[in-house]
PDB file of C-alpha atoms in Angstrom:
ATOM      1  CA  UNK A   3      95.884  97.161  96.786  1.00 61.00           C
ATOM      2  CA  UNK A   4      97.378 100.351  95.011  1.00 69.00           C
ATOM      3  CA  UNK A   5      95.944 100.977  91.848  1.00 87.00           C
ATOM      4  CA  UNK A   6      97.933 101.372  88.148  1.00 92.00           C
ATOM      5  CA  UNK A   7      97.221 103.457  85.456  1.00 94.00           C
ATOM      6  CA  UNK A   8      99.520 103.484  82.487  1.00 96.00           C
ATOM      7  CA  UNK A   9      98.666 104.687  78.512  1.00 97.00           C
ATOM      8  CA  UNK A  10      97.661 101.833  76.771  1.00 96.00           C
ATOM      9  CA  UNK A  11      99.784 102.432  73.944  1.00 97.00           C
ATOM     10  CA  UNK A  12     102.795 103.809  72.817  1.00 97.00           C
ATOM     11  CA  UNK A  13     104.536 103.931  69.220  1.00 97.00           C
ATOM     12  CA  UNK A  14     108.345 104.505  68.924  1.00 97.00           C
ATOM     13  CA  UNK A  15     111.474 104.130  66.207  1.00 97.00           C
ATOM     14  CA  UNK A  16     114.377 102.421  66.978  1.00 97.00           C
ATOM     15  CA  UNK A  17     117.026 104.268  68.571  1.00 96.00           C
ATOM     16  CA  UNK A  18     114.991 106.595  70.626  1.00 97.00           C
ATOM     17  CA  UNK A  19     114.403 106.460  74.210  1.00 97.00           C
ATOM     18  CA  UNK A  20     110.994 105.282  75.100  1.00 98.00           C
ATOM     19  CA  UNK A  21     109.654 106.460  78.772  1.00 98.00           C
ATOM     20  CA  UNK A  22     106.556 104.560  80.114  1.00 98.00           C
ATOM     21  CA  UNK A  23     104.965 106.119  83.267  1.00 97.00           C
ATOM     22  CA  UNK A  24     102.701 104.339  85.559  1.00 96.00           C
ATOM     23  CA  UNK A  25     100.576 106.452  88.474  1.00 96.00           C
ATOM     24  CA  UNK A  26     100.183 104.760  91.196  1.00 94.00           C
ATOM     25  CA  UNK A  27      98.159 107.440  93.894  1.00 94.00           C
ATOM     26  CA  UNK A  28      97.361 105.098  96.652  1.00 92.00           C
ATOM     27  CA  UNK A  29     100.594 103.035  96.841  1.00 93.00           C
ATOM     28  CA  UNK A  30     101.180 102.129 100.646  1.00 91.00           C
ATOM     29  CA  UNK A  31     104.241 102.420 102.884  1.00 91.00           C
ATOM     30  CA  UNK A  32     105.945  98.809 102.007  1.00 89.00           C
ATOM     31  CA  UNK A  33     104.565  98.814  98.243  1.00 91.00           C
ATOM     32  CA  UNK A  34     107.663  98.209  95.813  1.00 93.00           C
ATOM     33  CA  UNK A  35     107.059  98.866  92.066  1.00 95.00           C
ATOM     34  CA  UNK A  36     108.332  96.573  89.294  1.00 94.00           C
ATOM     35  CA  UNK A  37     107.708  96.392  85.666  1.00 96.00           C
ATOM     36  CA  UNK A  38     107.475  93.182  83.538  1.00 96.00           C
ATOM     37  CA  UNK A  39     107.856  92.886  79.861  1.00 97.00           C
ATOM     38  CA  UNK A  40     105.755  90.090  77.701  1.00 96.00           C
ATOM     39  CA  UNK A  41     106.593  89.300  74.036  1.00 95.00           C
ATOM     40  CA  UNK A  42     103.515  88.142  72.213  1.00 89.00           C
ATOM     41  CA  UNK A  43     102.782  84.215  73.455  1.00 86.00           C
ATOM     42  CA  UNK A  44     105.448  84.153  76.112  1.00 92.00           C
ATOM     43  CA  UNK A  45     104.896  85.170  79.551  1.00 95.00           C
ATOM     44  CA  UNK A  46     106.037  88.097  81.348  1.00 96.00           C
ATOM     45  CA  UNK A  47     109.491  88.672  81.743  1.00 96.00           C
ATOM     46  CA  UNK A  48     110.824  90.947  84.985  1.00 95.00           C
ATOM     47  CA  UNK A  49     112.725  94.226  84.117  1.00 96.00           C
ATOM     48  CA  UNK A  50     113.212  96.264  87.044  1.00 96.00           C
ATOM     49  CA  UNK A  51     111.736  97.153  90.738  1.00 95.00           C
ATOM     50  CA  UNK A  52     112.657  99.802  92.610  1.00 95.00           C
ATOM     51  CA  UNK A  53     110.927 101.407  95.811  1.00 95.00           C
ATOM     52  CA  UNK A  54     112.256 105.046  95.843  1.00 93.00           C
ATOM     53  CA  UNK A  55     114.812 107.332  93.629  1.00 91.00           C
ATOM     54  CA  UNK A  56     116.742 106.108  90.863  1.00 96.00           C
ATOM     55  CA  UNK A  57     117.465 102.325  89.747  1.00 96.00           C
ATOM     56  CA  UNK A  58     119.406 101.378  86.659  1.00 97.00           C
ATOM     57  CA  UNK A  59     120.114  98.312  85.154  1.00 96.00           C
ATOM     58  CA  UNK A  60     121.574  96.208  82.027  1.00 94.00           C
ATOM     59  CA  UNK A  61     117.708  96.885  80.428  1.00 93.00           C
ATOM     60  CA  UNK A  62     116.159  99.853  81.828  1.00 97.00           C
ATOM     61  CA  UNK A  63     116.009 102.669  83.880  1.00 98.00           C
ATOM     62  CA  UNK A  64     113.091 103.240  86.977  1.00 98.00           C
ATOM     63  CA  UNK A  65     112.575 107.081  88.075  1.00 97.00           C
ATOM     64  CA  UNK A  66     110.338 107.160  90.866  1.00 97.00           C
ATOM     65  CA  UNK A  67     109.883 110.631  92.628  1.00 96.00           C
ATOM     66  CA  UNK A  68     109.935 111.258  96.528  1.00 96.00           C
ATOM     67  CA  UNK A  69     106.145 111.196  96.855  1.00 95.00           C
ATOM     68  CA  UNK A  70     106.082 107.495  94.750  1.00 96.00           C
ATOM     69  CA  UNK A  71     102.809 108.420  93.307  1.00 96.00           C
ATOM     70  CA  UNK A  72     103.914 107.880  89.742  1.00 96.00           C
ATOM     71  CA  UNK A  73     107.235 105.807  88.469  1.00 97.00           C
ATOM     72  CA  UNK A  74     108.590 105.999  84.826  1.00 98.00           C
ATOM     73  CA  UNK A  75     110.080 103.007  83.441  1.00 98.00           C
ATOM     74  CA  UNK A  76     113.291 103.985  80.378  1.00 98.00           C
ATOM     75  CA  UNK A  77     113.962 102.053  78.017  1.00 97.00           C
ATOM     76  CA  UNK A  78     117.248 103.575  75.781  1.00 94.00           C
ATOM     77  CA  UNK A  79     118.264 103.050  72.431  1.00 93.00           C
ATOM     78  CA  UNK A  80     115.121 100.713  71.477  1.00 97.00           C
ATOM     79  CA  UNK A  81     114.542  98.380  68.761  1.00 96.00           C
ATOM     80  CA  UNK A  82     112.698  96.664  66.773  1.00 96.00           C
ATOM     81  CA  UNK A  83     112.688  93.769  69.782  1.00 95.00           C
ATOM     82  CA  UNK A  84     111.981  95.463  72.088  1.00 96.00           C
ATOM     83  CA  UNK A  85     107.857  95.909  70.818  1.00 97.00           C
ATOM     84  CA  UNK A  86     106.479  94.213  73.933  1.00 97.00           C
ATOM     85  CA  UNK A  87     103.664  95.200  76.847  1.00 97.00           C
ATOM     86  CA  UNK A  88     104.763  96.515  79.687  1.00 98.00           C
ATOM     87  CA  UNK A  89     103.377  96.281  82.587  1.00 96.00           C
ATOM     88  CA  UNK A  90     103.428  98.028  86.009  1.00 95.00           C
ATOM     89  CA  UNK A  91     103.186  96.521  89.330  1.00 94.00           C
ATOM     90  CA  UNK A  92     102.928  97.939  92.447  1.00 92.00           C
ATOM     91  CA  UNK A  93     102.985  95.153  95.934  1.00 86.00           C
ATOM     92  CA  UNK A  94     103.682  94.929  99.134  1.00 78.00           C
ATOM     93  CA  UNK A  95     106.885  93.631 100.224  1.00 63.00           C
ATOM     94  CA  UNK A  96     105.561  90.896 102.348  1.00 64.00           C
ATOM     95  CA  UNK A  97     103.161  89.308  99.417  1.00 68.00           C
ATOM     96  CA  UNK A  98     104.488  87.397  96.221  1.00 79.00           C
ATOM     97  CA  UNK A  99     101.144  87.328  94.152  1.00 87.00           C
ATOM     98  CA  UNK A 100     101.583  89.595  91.314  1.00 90.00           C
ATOM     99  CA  UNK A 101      98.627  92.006  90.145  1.00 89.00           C
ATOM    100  CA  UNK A 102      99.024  92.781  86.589  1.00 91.00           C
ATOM    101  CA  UNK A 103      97.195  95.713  84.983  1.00 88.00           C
ATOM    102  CA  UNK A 104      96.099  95.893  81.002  1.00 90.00           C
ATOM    103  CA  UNK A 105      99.903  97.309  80.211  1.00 95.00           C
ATOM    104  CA  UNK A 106     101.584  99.388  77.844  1.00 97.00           C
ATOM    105  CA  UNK A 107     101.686  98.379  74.567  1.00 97.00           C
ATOM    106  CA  UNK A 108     104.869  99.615  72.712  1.00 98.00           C
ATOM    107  CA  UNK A 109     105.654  99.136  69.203  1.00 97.00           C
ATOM    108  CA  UNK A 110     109.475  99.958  68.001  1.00 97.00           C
ATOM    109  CA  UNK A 111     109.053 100.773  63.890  1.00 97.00           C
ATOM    110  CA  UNK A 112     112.066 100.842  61.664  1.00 95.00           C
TER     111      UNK A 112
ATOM    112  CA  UNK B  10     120.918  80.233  82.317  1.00 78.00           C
ATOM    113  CA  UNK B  11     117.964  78.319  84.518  1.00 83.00           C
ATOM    114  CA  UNK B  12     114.441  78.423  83.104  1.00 93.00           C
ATOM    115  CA  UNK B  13     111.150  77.172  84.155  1.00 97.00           C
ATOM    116  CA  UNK B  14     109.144  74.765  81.481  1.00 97.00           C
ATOM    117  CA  UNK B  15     105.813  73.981  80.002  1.00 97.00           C
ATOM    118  CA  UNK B  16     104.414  71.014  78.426  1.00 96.00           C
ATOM    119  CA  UNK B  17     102.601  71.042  76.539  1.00 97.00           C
ATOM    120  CA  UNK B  18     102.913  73.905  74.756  1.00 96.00           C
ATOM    121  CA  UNK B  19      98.955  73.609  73.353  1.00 97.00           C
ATOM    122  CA  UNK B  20      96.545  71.433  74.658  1.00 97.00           C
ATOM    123  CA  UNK B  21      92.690  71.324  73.001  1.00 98.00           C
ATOM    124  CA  UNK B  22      90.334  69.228  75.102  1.00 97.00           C
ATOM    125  CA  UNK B  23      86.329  69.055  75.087  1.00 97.00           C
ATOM    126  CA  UNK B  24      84.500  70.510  77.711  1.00 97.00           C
ATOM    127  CA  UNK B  25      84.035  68.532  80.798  1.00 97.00           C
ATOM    128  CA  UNK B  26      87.227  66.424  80.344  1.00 97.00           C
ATOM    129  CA  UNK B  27      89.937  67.191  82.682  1.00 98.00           C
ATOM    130  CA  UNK B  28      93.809  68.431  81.785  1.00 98.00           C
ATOM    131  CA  UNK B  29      96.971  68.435  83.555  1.00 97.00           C
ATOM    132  CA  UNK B  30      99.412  70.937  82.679  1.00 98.00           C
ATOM    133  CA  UNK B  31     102.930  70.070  83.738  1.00 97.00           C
ATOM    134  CA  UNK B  32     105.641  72.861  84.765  1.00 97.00           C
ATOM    135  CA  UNK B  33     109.705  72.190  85.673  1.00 97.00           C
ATOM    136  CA  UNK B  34     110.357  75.714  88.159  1.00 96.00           C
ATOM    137  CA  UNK B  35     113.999  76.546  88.385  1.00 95.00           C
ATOM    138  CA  UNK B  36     115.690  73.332  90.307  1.00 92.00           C
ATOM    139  CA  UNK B  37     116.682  75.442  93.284  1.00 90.00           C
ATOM    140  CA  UNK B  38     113.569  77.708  93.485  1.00 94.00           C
ATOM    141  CA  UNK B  39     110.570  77.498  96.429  1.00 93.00           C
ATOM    142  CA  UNK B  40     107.785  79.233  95.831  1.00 95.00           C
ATOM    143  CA  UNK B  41     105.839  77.894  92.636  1.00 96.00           C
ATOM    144  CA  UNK B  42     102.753  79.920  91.021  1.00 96.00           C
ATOM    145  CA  UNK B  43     100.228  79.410  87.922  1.00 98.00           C
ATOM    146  CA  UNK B  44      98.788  82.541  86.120  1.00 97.00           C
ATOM    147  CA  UNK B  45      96.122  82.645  83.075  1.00 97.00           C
ATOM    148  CA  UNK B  46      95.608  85.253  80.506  1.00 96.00           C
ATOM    149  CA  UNK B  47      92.534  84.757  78.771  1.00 96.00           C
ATOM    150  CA  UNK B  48      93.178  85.975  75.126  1.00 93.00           C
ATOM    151  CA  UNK B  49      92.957  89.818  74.799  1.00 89.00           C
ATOM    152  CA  UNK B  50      93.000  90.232  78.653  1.00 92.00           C
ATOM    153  CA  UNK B  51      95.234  90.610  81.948  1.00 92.00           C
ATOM    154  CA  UNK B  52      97.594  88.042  83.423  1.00 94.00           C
ATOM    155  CA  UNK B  53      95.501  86.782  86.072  1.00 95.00           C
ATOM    156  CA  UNK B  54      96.958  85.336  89.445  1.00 95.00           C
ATOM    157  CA  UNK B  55      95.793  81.854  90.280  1.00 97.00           C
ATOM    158  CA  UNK B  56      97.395  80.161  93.063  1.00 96.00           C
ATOM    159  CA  UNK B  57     100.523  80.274  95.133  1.00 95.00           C
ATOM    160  CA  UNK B  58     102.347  77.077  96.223  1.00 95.00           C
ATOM    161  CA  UNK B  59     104.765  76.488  99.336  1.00 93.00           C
ATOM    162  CA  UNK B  60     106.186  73.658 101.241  1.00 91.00           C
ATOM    163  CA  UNK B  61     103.721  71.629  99.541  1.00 91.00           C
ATOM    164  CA  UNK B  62     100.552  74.024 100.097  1.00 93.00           C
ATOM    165  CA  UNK B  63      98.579  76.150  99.039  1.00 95.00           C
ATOM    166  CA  UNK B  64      99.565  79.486 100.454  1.00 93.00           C
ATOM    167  CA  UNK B  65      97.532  81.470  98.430  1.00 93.00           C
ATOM    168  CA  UNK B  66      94.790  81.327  95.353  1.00 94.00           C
ATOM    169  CA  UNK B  67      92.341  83.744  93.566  1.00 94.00           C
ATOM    170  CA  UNK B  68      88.754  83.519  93.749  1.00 94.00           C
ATOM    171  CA  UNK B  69      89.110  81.901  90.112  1.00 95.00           C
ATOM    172  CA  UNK B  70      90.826  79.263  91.336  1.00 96.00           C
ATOM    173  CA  UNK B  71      87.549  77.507  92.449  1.00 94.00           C
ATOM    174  CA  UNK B  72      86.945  73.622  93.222  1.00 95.00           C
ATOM    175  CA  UNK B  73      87.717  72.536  89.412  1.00 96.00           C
ATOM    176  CA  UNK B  74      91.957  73.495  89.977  1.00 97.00           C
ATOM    177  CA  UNK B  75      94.189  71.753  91.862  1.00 97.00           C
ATOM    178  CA  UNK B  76      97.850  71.590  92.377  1.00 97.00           C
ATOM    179  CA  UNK B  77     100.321  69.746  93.090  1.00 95.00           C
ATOM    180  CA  UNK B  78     104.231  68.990  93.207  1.00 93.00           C
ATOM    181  CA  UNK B  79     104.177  64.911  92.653  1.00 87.00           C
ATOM    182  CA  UNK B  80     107.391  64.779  92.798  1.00 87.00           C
ATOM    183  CA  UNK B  81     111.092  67.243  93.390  1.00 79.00           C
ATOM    184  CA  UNK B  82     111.398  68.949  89.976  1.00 88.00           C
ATOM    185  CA  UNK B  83     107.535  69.334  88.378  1.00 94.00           C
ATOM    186  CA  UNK B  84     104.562  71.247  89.313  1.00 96.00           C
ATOM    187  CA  UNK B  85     101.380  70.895  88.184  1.00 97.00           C
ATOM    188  CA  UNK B  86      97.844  72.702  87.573  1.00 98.00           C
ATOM    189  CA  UNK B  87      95.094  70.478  87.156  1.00 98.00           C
ATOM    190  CA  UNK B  88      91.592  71.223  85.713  1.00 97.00           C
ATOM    191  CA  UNK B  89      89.149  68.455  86.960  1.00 96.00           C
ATOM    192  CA  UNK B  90      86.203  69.190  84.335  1.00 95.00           C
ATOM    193  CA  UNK B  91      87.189  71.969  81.921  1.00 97.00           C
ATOM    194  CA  UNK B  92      84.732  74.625  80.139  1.00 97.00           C
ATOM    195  CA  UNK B  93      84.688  76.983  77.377  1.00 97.00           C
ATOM    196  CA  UNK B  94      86.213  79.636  79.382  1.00 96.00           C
ATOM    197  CA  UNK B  95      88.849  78.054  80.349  1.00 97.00           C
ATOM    198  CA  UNK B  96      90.074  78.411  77.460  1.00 98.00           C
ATOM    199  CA  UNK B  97      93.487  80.545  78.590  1.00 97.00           C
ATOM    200  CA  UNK B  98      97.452  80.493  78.169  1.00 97.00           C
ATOM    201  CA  UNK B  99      98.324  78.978  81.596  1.00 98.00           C
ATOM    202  CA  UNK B 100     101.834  80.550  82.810  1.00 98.00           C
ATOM    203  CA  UNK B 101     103.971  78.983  85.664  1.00 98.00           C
ATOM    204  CA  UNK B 102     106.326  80.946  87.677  1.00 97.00           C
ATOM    205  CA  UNK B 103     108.838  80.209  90.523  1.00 96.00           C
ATOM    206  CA  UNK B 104     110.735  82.243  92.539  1.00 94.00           C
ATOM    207  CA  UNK B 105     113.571  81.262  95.002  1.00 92.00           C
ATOM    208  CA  UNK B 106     111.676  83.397  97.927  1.00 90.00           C
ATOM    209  CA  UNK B 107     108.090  84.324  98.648  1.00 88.00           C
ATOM    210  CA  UNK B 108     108.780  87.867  98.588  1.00 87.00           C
ATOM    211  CA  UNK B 109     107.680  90.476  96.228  1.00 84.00           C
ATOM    212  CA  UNK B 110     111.457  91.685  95.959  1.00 87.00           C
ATOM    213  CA  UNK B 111     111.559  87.799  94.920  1.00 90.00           C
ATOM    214  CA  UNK B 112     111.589  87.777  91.269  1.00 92.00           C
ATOM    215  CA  UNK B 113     109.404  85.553  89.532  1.00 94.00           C
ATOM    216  CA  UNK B 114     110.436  83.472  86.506  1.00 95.00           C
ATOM    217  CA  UNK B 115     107.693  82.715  84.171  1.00 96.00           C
ATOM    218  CA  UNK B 116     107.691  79.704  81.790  1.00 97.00           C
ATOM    219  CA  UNK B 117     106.007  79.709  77.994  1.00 96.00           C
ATOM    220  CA  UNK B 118     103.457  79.040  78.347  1.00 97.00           C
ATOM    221  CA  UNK B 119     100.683  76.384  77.968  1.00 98.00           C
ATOM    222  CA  UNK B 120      97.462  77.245  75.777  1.00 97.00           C
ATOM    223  CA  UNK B 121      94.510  75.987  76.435  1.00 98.00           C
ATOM    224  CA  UNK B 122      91.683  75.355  73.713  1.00 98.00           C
ATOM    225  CA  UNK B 123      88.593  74.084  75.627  1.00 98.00           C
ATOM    226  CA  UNK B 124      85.936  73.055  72.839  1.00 97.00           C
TER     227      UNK B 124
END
């Protein structure tokens, strides 16, 4: 099972672009890597997944390089909503049980 | 748009007594899970539930749990005799397949207060 590390915390205003990046150094072959968001006393909520290059959605951005030892999750324009954990995943594609690390606290200030 | 459920919302009990937290997944979803995230900590995988089985639980997920889908639309988690540190928020989650590409929908939420 690959292995997440992301910074525990991060502080941002509204308006800027927040980028979260996860390493991930011994994801395998058929490991996809997703990134959940949880509001305080609700449970997670999915963002994005990717497996290589570039996906964009409605929310968020996913970079993840050719070597898919690392993945940075962007989130544009923030607010003051969007203060949440976020938290990486990394599983195979044959398995359903999500592994959830200790997150990314972000806090959006005025 | 379609979400999953949880009642109750907070549940205390006294140690030894057992609980049943009740989850509605998404009506046209599969693959059912529970979660816990002890206060302060990680979410923390339970148990996976397919076709009526178990298809896959955690090492916490000991003789006290069970599961089960009584009947089409709820899903439950049930604690036989609780103790203090079971004290959690319990999360359901469904998905519509039983792969990771499969997103998972989580519900609320139920918290647990074991005294």
């Amino acid at each position: 099972l690959a292995k997440t590390t992301q910074p525990i915390s991060m502080d941002s205003y509204e308006g800027q672009e927040v980028n979260i990046t996860c390493s991930h150094n011994n994801i395998a072959t058929n490991d996809y890597i997703t990134w959940y968001q949880q509001f305080p006393s609700q449970g997670p909520r999915f963002i994005i997944q990717g497996y290589k290059t570039k996906v964009t959605n409605e929310v968020a951005s996913l970079f993840i390089p050719a070597d898919r030892k690392s993945s940075t999750l962007s989130l544009p324009r923030v607010s003051l909503s969007d203060t949440a954990v976020y938290y990486c995943l990394v599983g195979a594609a044959a398995g359903n049980k999500l592994t959830f690390g200790g997150g990314t606290r972000v806090l959006v200030k005025p | 748009e379609p979400e999953v459920t949880q009642t109750p919302s907070h549940q205390v009990t006294q140690m030894g007594q057992e609980v049943i937290l009740r989850c509605v997944p998404i009506s046209n979803h599969l693959y059912f899970y529970w979660y816990r995230q002890i206060l302060g900590q990680k979410v923390e995988f339970l148990v996976s539930f397919y076709n009526n089985e178990i298809s896959e639980k955690s090492e916490i997920f000991d003789d006290q749990f069970s599961v089960e889908r009584p009947d089409g639309s709820n899903f439950t988690l049930k604690i036989r005799s609780t103790k203090l540190e079971d004290s959690a928020m319990y999360f359901c989650a469904s998905s519509d397949g039983g792969q990771i590409t499969d997103t998972q929908y989580f519900g609320p939420g139920t918290r647990l207060t074991v005294l």
